[in-house]
Amino acid sequence: MNIILLGPPGAGKGTQAKRLEASRGMKQLSTGDMLRAAVAAGSEHGRQAKAVMERGDLVSDETVVSIIADRLDQPDARRGFILDGFPRNVAQAAALDRLMASRGLKLDMVIELAVDDEALVRRLSGRFSCSGCGKGYHEAFERPRSEGRCDACGGSDFVRRADDNAETVKSRLGIYNRQTAPLVAYYAALGKLKRIDGMAGIDEVSRQIEEALRIA
Ligand code: AMP
C-alpha cells in the first residue's frame, strides 16, 4: 500500500509513520528527514535548504520533487510507502500524481491527522530526540524512563530541531494553513481522504489508522 500522512507539523505524522513501518513493513518517506540529512551532509540540496528550513519556510518544489523522485526509484519504496511531509502544496500534489503514474504506482489513501493549533504549539515546543537512534520524546508527555538515557538505544545525547522554537513554529503553522490545508479538499475530491482525530493518544491514533487501512 502507498499512503500519505497529511497534517500540520506536530500532528504525529512521524510517530505514526514509524509505527506503520514496524507493523506493516511499509517505508517512511519523510522529506523533512531527507532534507535534514542533506543539510548535515552539506550536499547541494542541503546548502540550498538550510536557511529556508531554519525560517520555517518551504523549500522549493523543484528540490523536494527531485528528492522524492529519486527516493521512489529505490527498491525499498516498491514494498509500500508512507509519505510524511510531502506533498505540502497543490503543485507538489500534482507532481506526485505524475511521478506515481509514470512509475505505475497507485496512491491508496490519504490519512489526515487533525489537531488544533494550540495543541500543536505545546507538542512542538517540548519535543526532542535521541541523536543516536532518532527516538522522539517530549518534555511534558514522554520523557525517557531513566532520566538522560534513551529507552531504545541507551544513548545519552539528545537533540532539538532548530525549527521547533516558538517563532518558527508560528510561521510553519501559518504556512500549513495557507498552502498545505487545501490538499484536504484536493484528496477528498479524489475520494482518497480519511480524517482521523489526531488529538487522541498515540495508541488510539494508531488503532484508528490500522482500522482505516484494513477496510481500504
Ligand atoms: P518536517 O520535518 O516535515 O516538519 O519538515 C521540516 C522542514 O523541511 C519544513 O519546515 C520545510 O522547510 C522543509 N520541508 C519538508 N518537506 C517539505 C516539502 N514537501 N516541501 C517544502 N519544504 C519541505
PDB file of C-alpha atoms in Angstrom, residues 17-150:
ATOM      1  CA  ALA A  17       4.804   6.512  10.162  1.00  0.00           C
ATOM      2  CA  LYS A  18       7.427   4.762  12.314  1.00  0.00           C
ATOM      3  CA  ARG A  19       4.732   2.575  13.845  1.00  0.00           C
ATOM      4  CA  LEU A  20       3.431   1.635  10.383  1.00  0.00           C
ATOM      5  CA  GLU A  21       6.974   0.743   9.318  1.00  0.00           C
ATOM      6  CA  ALA A  22       7.148  -1.646  12.271  1.00  0.00           C
ATOM      7  CA  SER A  23       3.648  -3.109  11.918  1.00  0.00           C
ATOM      8  CA  ARG A  24       3.347  -3.337   8.127  1.00  0.00           C
ATOM      9  CA  GLY A  25       6.854  -3.129   6.685  1.00  0.00           C
ATOM     10  CA  MET A  26       5.971  -0.005   4.720  1.00  0.00           C
ATOM     11  CA  LYS A  27       8.727   2.578   4.249  1.00  0.00           C
ATOM     12  CA  GLN A  28       8.530   6.063   5.778  1.00  0.00           C
ATOM     13  CA  LEU A  29       9.487   8.685   3.205  1.00  0.00           C
ATOM     14  CA  SER A  30       9.909  11.935   5.118  1.00  0.00           C
ATOM     15  CA  THR A  31      11.075  14.892   3.045  1.00  0.00           C
ATOM     16  CA  GLY A  32      11.927  16.716   6.309  1.00  0.00           C
ATOM     17  CA  ASP A  33      14.270  13.877   7.360  1.00  0.00           C
ATOM     18  CA  MET A  34      15.801  13.730   3.865  1.00  0.00           C
ATOM     19  CA  LEU A  35      16.386  17.491   3.861  1.00  0.00           C
ATOM     20  CA  ARG A  36      17.892  17.453   7.387  1.00  0.00           C
ATOM     21  CA  ALA A  37      20.241  14.662   6.230  1.00  0.00           C
ATOM     22  CA  ALA A  38      21.168  16.748   3.175  1.00  0.00           C
ATOM     23  CA  VAL A  39      21.884  19.768   5.415  1.00  0.00           C
ATOM     24  CA  ALA A  40      24.026  17.633   7.761  1.00  0.00           C
ATOM     25  CA  ALA A  41      25.934  16.199   4.778  1.00  0.00           C
ATOM     26  CA  GLY A  42      26.456  19.668   3.257  1.00  0.00           C
ATOM     27  CA  SER A  43      25.174  18.495  -0.143  1.00  0.00           C
ATOM     28  CA  GLU A  44      23.974  20.869  -2.863  1.00  0.00           C
ATOM     29  CA  HIS A  45      20.315  20.375  -1.859  1.00  0.00           C
ATOM     30  CA  GLY A  46      21.283  20.806   1.797  1.00  0.00           C
ATOM     31  CA  ARG A  47      23.087  24.104   1.211  1.00  0.00           C
ATOM     32  CA  GLN A  48      20.055  25.491  -0.621  1.00  0.00           C
ATOM     33  CA  ALA A  49      17.603  24.271   2.028  1.00  0.00           C
ATOM     34  CA  LYS A  50      19.354  25.185   5.309  1.00  0.00           C
ATOM     35  CA  ALA A  51      18.321  28.832   5.782  1.00  0.00           C
ATOM     36  CA  VAL A  52      14.841  28.230   4.359  1.00  0.00           C
ATOM     37  CA  MET A  53      14.205  25.441   6.862  1.00  0.00           C
ATOM     38  CA  GLU A  54      15.518  27.481   9.782  1.00  0.00           C
ATOM     39  CA  ARG A  55      12.961  30.193   8.939  1.00  0.00           C
ATOM     40  CA  GLY A  56      10.206  27.571   8.737  1.00  0.00           C
ATOM     41  CA  ASP A  57       9.502  28.332   5.061  1.00  0.00           C
ATOM     42  CA  LEU A  58       9.014  25.735   2.354  1.00  0.00           C
ATOM     43  CA  VAL A  59      11.975  24.532   0.332  1.00  0.00           C
ATOM     44  CA  SER A  60      11.426  24.903  -3.440  1.00  0.00           C
ATOM     45  CA  ASP A  61       9.052  22.468  -5.127  1.00  0.00           C
ATOM     46  CA  GLU A  62      11.803  21.646  -7.618  1.00  0.00           C
ATOM     47  CA  THR A  63      14.151  20.476  -4.849  1.00  0.00           C
ATOM     48  CA  VAL A  64      11.651  18.338  -2.932  1.00  0.00           C
ATOM     49  CA  VAL A  65      10.097  16.829  -6.050  1.00  0.00           C
ATOM     50  CA  SER A  66      13.525  15.800  -7.295  1.00  0.00           C
ATOM     51  CA  ILE A  67      14.388  14.282  -3.880  1.00  0.00           C
ATOM     52  CA  ILE A  68      11.130  12.307  -3.847  1.00  0.00           C
ATOM     53  CA  ALA A  69      11.541  11.182  -7.468  1.00  0.00           C
ATOM     54  CA  ASP A  70      14.954   9.688  -6.624  1.00  0.00           C
ATOM     55  CA  ARG A  71      13.601   8.095  -3.461  1.00  0.00           C
ATOM     56  CA  LEU A  72      10.666   6.437  -5.270  1.00  0.00           C
ATOM     57  CA  ASP A  73      13.161   4.770  -7.583  1.00  0.00           C
ATOM     58  CA  GLN A  74      14.912   2.950  -4.754  1.00  0.00           C
ATOM     59  CA  PRO A  75      13.868  -0.696  -4.419  1.00  0.00           C
ATOM     60  CA  ASP A  76      12.615  -0.483  -0.815  1.00  0.00           C
ATOM     61  CA  ALA A  77       9.925   2.013  -1.875  1.00  0.00           C
ATOM     62  CA  ARG A  78       8.344  -0.685  -4.023  1.00  0.00           C
ATOM     63  CA  ARG A  79       7.111  -2.599  -0.989  1.00  0.00           C
ATOM     64  CA  GLY A  80       4.751   0.195   0.011  1.00  0.00           C
ATOM     65  CA  PHE A  81       5.429   3.640   1.421  1.00  0.00           C
ATOM     66  CA  ILE A  82       4.147   6.311   3.756  1.00  0.00           C
ATOM     67  CA  LEU A  83       4.741   9.855   2.568  1.00  0.00           C
ATOM     68  CA  ASP A  84       5.341  12.105   5.586  1.00  0.00           C
ATOM     69  CA  GLY A  85       5.630  15.851   4.939  1.00  0.00           C
ATOM     70  CA  PHE A  86       5.103  15.573   1.182  1.00  0.00           C
ATOM     71  CA  PRO A  87       3.183  16.888  -0.689  1.00  0.00           C
ATOM     72  CA  ARG A  88       2.885  20.271   1.038  1.00  0.00           C
ATOM     73  CA  ASN A  89       1.034  22.260  -1.625  1.00  0.00           C
ATOM     74  CA  VAL A  90      -1.137  21.646  -4.667  1.00  0.00           C
ATOM     75  CA  ALA A  91       1.792  21.913  -7.133  1.00  0.00           C
ATOM     76  CA  GLN A  92       3.635  19.151  -5.230  1.00  0.00           C
ATOM     77  CA  ALA A  93       0.474  17.012  -5.180  1.00  0.00           C
ATOM     78  CA  ALA A  94       0.145  17.365  -8.955  1.00  0.00           C
ATOM     79  CA  ALA A  95       3.848  16.491  -9.367  1.00  0.00           C
ATOM     80  CA  LEU A  96       3.333  13.422  -7.167  1.00  0.00           C
ATOM     81  CA  ASP A  97       0.389  12.311  -9.335  1.00  0.00           C
ATOM     82  CA  ARG A  98       2.685  12.442 -12.365  1.00  0.00           C
ATOM     83  CA  LEU A  99       5.629  10.743 -10.634  1.00  0.00           C
ATOM     84  CA  MET A 100       3.438   7.882  -9.467  1.00  0.00           C
ATOM     85  CA  ALA A 101       1.575   7.477 -12.781  1.00  0.00           C
ATOM     86  CA  SER A 102       4.833   7.297 -14.730  1.00  0.00           C
ATOM     87  CA  ARG A 103       6.077   4.530 -12.405  1.00  0.00           C
ATOM     88  CA  GLY A 104       2.809   2.578 -12.449  1.00  0.00           C
ATOM     89  CA  LEU A 105       2.273   3.260  -8.728  1.00  0.00           C
ATOM     90  CA  LYS A 106      -1.105   3.756  -7.088  1.00  0.00           C
ATOM     91  CA  LEU A 107      -1.946   6.049  -4.175  1.00  0.00           C
ATOM     92  CA  ASP A 108      -4.259   4.056  -1.904  1.00  0.00           C
ATOM     93  CA  MET A 109      -5.194   6.500   0.814  1.00  0.00           C
ATOM     94  CA  VAL A 110      -4.513   9.906   2.331  1.00  0.00           C
ATOM     95  CA  ILE A 111      -4.852   9.955   6.098  1.00  0.00           C
ATOM     96  CA  GLU A 112      -5.386  13.384   7.617  1.00  0.00           C
ATOM     97  CA  LEU A 113      -4.350  13.769  11.253  1.00  0.00           C
ATOM     98  CA  ALA A 114      -6.452  16.641  12.587  1.00  0.00           C
ATOM     99  CA  VAL A 115      -5.050  18.508  15.613  1.00  0.00           C
ATOM    100  CA  ASP A 116      -5.878  22.024  16.826  1.00  0.00           C
ATOM    101  CA  ASP A 117      -3.226  24.763  16.670  1.00  0.00           C
ATOM    102  CA  GLU A 118      -2.899  25.257  20.436  1.00  0.00           C
ATOM    103  CA  ALA A 119      -2.029  21.598  20.989  1.00  0.00           C
ATOM    104  CA  LEU A 120       0.474  21.734  18.125  1.00  0.00           C
ATOM    105  CA  VAL A 121       2.407  24.593  19.695  1.00  0.00           C
ATOM    106  CA  ARG A 122       2.599  22.659  23.011  1.00  0.00           C
ATOM    107  CA  ARG A 123       3.748  19.490  21.232  1.00  0.00           C
ATOM    108  CA  LEU A 124       6.377  21.137  19.044  1.00  0.00           C
ATOM    109  CA  SER A 125       7.897  23.341  21.694  1.00  0.00           C
ATOM    110  CA  GLY A 126       8.678  20.413  24.024  1.00  0.00           C
ATOM    111  CA  ARG A 127       9.938  17.778  21.659  1.00  0.00           C
ATOM    112  CA  PHE A 128      13.461  16.372  21.428  1.00  0.00           C
ATOM    113  CA  SER A 129      15.007  13.157  20.169  1.00  0.00           C
ATOM    114  CA  CYS A 130      17.900  10.788  20.664  1.00  0.00           C
ATOM    115  CA  SER A 131      20.751  11.718  18.335  1.00  0.00           C
ATOM    116  CA  GLY A 132      21.811   8.071  18.127  1.00  0.00           C
ATOM    117  CA  CYS A 133      18.618   6.276  17.053  1.00  0.00           C
ATOM    118  CA  GLY A 134      16.172   9.128  16.410  1.00  0.00           C
ATOM    119  CA  LYS A 135      13.589   8.064  19.008  1.00  0.00           C
ATOM    120  CA  GLY A 136      11.336  11.019  19.801  1.00  0.00           C
ATOM    121  CA  TYR A 137      10.490  12.341  23.284  1.00  0.00           C
ATOM    122  CA  HIS A 138       8.603  15.242  24.828  1.00  0.00           C
ATOM    123  CA  GLU A 139       9.493  17.256  27.942  1.00  0.00           C
ATOM    124  CA  ALA A 140       5.983  17.035  29.374  1.00  0.00           C
ATOM    125  CA  PHE A 141       4.359  13.994  27.739  1.00  0.00           C
ATOM    126  CA  GLU A 142       7.078  11.435  27.135  1.00  0.00           C
ATOM    127  CA  ARG A 143      10.378  11.613  28.991  1.00  0.00           C
ATOM    128  CA  PRO A 144      12.932   8.793  28.857  1.00  0.00           C
ATOM    129  CA  ARG A 145      12.134   6.161  31.536  1.00  0.00           C
ATOM    130  CA  SER A 146      15.586   6.655  33.004  1.00  0.00           C
ATOM    131  CA  GLU A 147      16.500  10.366  33.015  1.00  0.00           C
ATOM    132  CA  GLY A 148      19.128  11.191  30.371  1.00  0.00           C
ATOM    133  CA  ARG A 149      19.167   7.678  28.799  1.00  0.00           C
ATOM    134  CA  CYS A 150      17.368   6.767  25.593  1.00  0.00           C
TER     135      CYS A 150
END
